[in-house]
Amino acid sequence: MSIQDCGTKGRMDTNDSLRVASLWHSMHAISQQLSPVNGCSGIELLEADTFDLHCFQSLPGTKFFVVCEPGTPHMESLLRYIYELYTDYVLKNPFYEIEMPIRCELFDINLTQAVQSDRVALLGR
Amino acid sequence: MQFFGGSEISPSPPVPTASGNNAHMMYVFNRNGVCLLYKEWNRPLHTLNPQQDHKLMFGLLFSLKSLTAKMDPVNADKGNLGVPQLPGQGCSFHSFRTNTYKLSFMETPSGIKIILVTHPKTGDLRESLKYIYGLYVEYVVKNPIYSPGSPIKSELFNTALDQYVRSIS
């Protein structure tokens, strides 16, 4: 599990992040149980008072999520782009062990760039 | 199956017909987790028996609220994960969406939780939930025969609710 914190307040320590991650995993599964219709693939967007949480689940089951300001557009495409970065810089890295925390410099650099350019694009409206 | 490029990964359910019945089901819980009302308009899939379903729904909401309060990037001081929060304390979510449904949630200061499950493309239902709470106050709370904490059996409430929900599109 890897977390990039681009905010200032409200940081969590590692233990809390682990708890939140496992809580999310169970709730993702429960939300599928409660679906009134067949074929539910879990929570994609959670809207709260002060933030929105977007979740993207890849085919092998890895979940990516992004916490943003309420109503921020294009988060789904950002998540899919981050998944592309993940497959390119992390999975294709021969030194990376699956399930271990991600410590790939190129991934971090490109990730920060993607988030910054997104921010600039939105501010430049 | 197209992955990147903007199209949806999983097929979405059919858009509801023009008759306007967008809602799948609705739950009302009180602060102790008692299910005061469960209404179903369109639910093809039943995974669990009603008691388990209600408990699971209440549990899911409790955990989601706890998670939202903890993940809040704005407030600095948060409680520990899993500690029950008072209604209105901490950041709360108002809806979540999956590929097959959208769940809209509202909690009142008295701890009454109103949940509406609809088609995923439904817009923001916060005002609708407030209106439904208004109906609850008028027809249920103000009814002298109703005892708080017991399931709602008011005909007037059910009819008004039904009429209103069918008109939301």
XYZ file of C-alpha atoms in Angstrom:
294
model
C 0.000 0.000 0.000
C 1.379 3.366 -0.906
C 0.092 6.809 -0.029
C 0.994 10.153 -1.517
C -0.242 12.954 0.671
C -0.654 16.218 -1.212
C -2.612 17.987 1.487
C -1.528 19.879 4.584
C -3.890 19.067 7.429
C -5.349 15.768 8.423
C -2.426 13.435 7.846
C -2.757 9.938 9.208
C -0.029 7.795 10.678
C 0.799 4.385 9.212
C -1.379 2.406 11.612
C -4.423 4.494 10.869
C -3.810 4.216 7.139
C -3.685 0.446 7.434
C -6.943 0.439 9.396
C -8.619 2.711 6.892
C -7.407 0.549 4.015
C -8.751 -2.683 5.499
C -12.004 -0.964 6.451
C -12.364 0.233 2.888
C -11.719 -3.244 1.540
C -14.534 -4.759 3.636
C -16.937 -1.988 2.799
C -16.231 -2.329 -0.879
C -17.265 -5.973 -0.522
C -20.355 -5.224 1.592
C -21.553 -2.635 -0.892
C -21.571 -5.361 -3.517
C -23.720 -7.561 -1.246
C -26.296 -4.823 -0.792
C -26.744 -4.091 -4.470
C -30.346 -4.333 -5.681
C -29.172 -5.429 -9.101
C -26.663 -8.002 -10.315
C -23.151 -7.175 -11.404
C -22.046 -4.667 -8.798
C -18.313 -4.053 -8.721
C -18.095 -1.995 -5.523
C -17.907 1.662 -4.551
C -16.522 3.993 -7.230
C -17.210 7.351 -5.670
C -17.887 8.444 -2.088
C -19.154 11.991 -1.625
C -18.689 13.629 1.774
C -19.121 17.161 3.110
C -15.534 18.300 2.689
C -14.078 15.837 0.169
C -14.786 13.287 -2.556
C -13.120 9.894 -2.679
C -12.734 8.200 -6.059
C -11.844 4.510 -6.193
C -10.602 2.606 -9.206
C -10.310 -1.158 -9.154
C -8.051 -2.823 -11.694
C -8.763 -6.290 -13.125
C -6.413 -8.119 -10.737
C -8.123 -6.324 -7.813
C -5.612 -3.585 -6.933
C -7.465 -0.515 -5.727
C -6.350 3.057 -6.389
C -7.962 5.975 -4.712
C -7.833 9.702 -4.837
C -9.193 12.142 -2.244
C -10.117 15.507 -3.731
C -12.244 18.626 -3.337
C -15.970 18.015 -3.785
C -16.945 18.150 -7.424
C -13.468 17.948 -8.956
C -13.921 16.683 -12.525
C -11.867 14.122 -14.463
C -10.718 12.146 -11.435
C -11.627 8.862 -13.118
C -9.265 9.541 -16.014
C -6.576 10.642 -13.565
C -6.948 7.322 -11.765
C -6.687 5.376 -14.997
C -3.565 7.359 -15.919
C -2.089 6.571 -12.505
C -2.820 2.903 -13.160
C -0.847 3.218 -16.411
C 2.050 4.779 -14.481
C 1.817 1.975 -11.943
C 2.070 -0.729 -14.608
C 4.928 1.058 -16.376
C 7.125 2.171 -13.464
C 6.270 -0.282 -10.734
C 5.174 -3.618 -12.172
C 7.702 -3.552 -14.986
C 10.463 -2.742 -12.535
C 12.445 -5.984 -12.057
C 13.480 -5.001 -8.524
C 9.987 -4.374 -7.275
C 8.396 -7.127 -5.179
C 4.656 -7.514 -5.444
C 2.678 -6.533 -2.305
C 5.605 -4.525 -0.935
C 5.405 -0.750 -0.419
C 6.253 1.148 -3.575
C 9.658 2.839 -3.539
C 10.177 3.560 -7.234
C 11.522 7.051 -7.841
C 10.285 7.337 -11.419
C 6.782 6.394 -10.315
C 6.801 9.081 -7.619
C 8.129 11.763 -9.974
C 5.599 11.025 -12.680
C 2.791 10.757 -10.145
C 3.599 14.162 -8.663
C 3.813 15.628 -12.152
C 0.415 14.205 -13.096
C -1.232 15.594 -9.966
C 0.442 19.023 -10.308
C -0.463 19.385 -13.968
C -4.016 18.451 -13.060
C -4.073 21.125 -10.375
C -2.650 23.761 -12.713
C -5.109 22.827 -15.435
C -8.012 23.217 -13.033
C -6.730 26.492 -11.579
C -6.125 27.915 -15.023
C -9.850 27.880 -15.794
C -13.558 -4.234 -23.158
C -12.045 -0.799 -23.470
C -9.939 0.142 -20.471
C -8.588 3.614 -21.123
C -10.381 6.150 -23.162
C -13.393 7.166 -21.170
C -15.836 4.338 -21.625
C -17.176 2.472 -18.604
C -15.551 -0.737 -17.497
C -18.681 -2.618 -16.485
C -22.004 -2.409 -18.314
C -24.469 -0.188 -16.482
C -28.013 -1.326 -15.805
C -30.807 -0.161 -18.136
C -31.914 3.426 -17.643
C -35.338 3.501 -15.971
C -38.370 4.092 -18.177
C -40.213 7.368 -18.480
C -42.692 6.350 -15.780
C -40.136 7.940 -13.491
C -39.574 5.151 -11.030
C -35.939 5.676 -10.353
C -35.725 4.359 -6.820
C -34.804 0.804 -5.888
C -35.378 0.861 -2.150
C -35.366 2.980 0.977
C -34.404 2.479 4.614
C -35.055 4.564 7.707
C -33.104 3.764 10.884
C -33.172 5.371 14.295
C -30.070 6.051 16.368
C -30.104 2.574 17.921
C -30.049 0.788 14.602
C -33.711 -0.217 14.625
C -35.076 -0.263 11.102
C -38.163 1.938 11.272
C -39.030 1.615 7.630
C -37.964 -0.447 4.643
C -39.626 0.174 1.291
C -38.877 -1.591 -1.937
C -39.893 -0.450 -5.390
C -37.540 -2.280 -7.691
C -35.151 -4.880 -6.338
C -34.459 -7.829 -8.613
C -31.628 -9.174 -6.440
C -32.034 -10.211 -2.791
C -28.784 -11.461 -1.335
C -29.748 -11.841 2.308
C -32.847 -12.213 4.456
C -34.400 -8.911 5.639
C -32.911 -8.858 9.176
C -29.400 -9.512 7.935
C -29.871 -7.017 5.145
C -30.898 -4.257 7.576
C -28.042 -5.028 9.947
C -25.538 -5.060 7.115
C -26.823 -1.759 5.794
C -26.645 -0.108 9.213
C -23.172 -1.528 9.811
C -21.943 -0.334 6.440
C -23.171 3.187 7.116
C -21.649 3.260 10.577
C -18.258 2.196 9.214
C -18.420 4.586 6.282
C -19.174 7.495 8.588
C -16.270 6.490 10.791
C -13.976 6.265 7.778
C -15.112 9.596 6.376
C -14.519 11.371 9.676
C -11.020 9.904 9.830
C -10.120 10.641 6.220
C -11.249 14.224 6.341
C -8.374 16.322 4.952
C -9.739 19.571 6.379
C -10.242 19.037 10.109
C -7.113 18.488 12.123
C -8.558 16.862 15.222
C -10.306 13.559 14.642
C -11.384 10.793 16.937
C -10.063 7.275 16.730
C -11.356 4.980 14.062
C -14.362 2.964 15.216
C -15.403 5.269 18.050
C -19.123 6.081 17.652
C -19.642 9.681 16.645
C -22.521 11.917 17.660
C -24.856 12.916 14.805
C -23.316 15.946 13.147
C -19.884 15.460 14.696
C -17.072 15.069 12.209
C -17.276 15.024 8.457
C -20.026 12.758 7.143
C -20.627 11.411 3.668
C -23.879 12.116 1.862
C -23.754 9.612 -0.943
C -21.739 6.905 -2.613
C -21.996 5.426 -6.058
C -21.207 2.055 -7.565
C -21.693 0.955 -11.129
C -25.146 -0.499 -10.362
C -26.645 1.893 -7.788
C -26.299 5.172 -5.963
C -26.931 5.357 -2.237
C -27.927 8.728 -0.759
C -27.734 9.162 2.984
C -28.879 11.758 5.461
C -28.588 11.796 9.237
C -30.630 14.197 11.338
C -29.481 15.633 14.690
C -31.843 13.213 16.439
C -30.010 10.278 14.894
C -32.639 9.337 12.297
C -30.901 8.000 9.198
C -32.649 8.110 5.851
C -31.194 6.060 3.003
C -32.375 6.038 -0.572
C -30.940 3.607 -3.139
C -31.445 4.698 -6.738
C -30.123 4.381 -10.281
C -26.410 5.364 -10.489
C -27.010 8.350 -12.770
C -29.285 10.089 -10.235
C -28.207 13.571 -9.212
C -27.788 15.036 -5.742
C -30.681 13.900 -3.566
C -29.904 15.868 -0.405
C -32.891 18.166 -0.837
C -35.178 15.193 -1.523
C -33.999 13.481 1.640
C -34.707 16.643 3.616
C -38.202 16.693 2.165
C -38.715 13.056 3.123
C -37.604 13.890 6.643
C -40.224 16.635 6.592
C -42.860 14.048 5.659
C -41.619 11.836 8.504
C -42.020 14.689 11.000
C -45.485 15.585 9.782
C -47.022 12.129 9.480
C -45.086 10.036 11.973
C -43.590 12.148 14.745
C -46.667 14.331 15.109
C -48.904 11.290 15.267
C -49.845 10.879 18.977
C -50.336 7.137 18.592
C -46.850 6.500 17.210
C -44.273 5.366 19.773
C -40.673 6.330 18.894
C -38.429 3.413 18.121
C -41.144 1.232 16.657
C -41.587 0.457 12.959
C -43.612 3.012 11.003
C -47.049 1.834 9.993
C -48.733 5.092 9.018
C -50.780 4.777 5.834
C -50.678 8.509 5.157
C -46.893 8.557 5.442
C -46.506 5.572 3.150
C -48.772 7.052 0.493
C -47.153 10.487 0.588
C -43.706 8.921 0.486
C -44.575 6.654 -2.391
C -46.022 9.534 -4.384
C -42.990 11.716 -3.742
C -40.372 9.091 -4.535
C -42.063 8.169 -7.784
C -41.927 11.798 -8.822
C -38.129 12.044 -8.349
C -36.405 11.346 -11.645
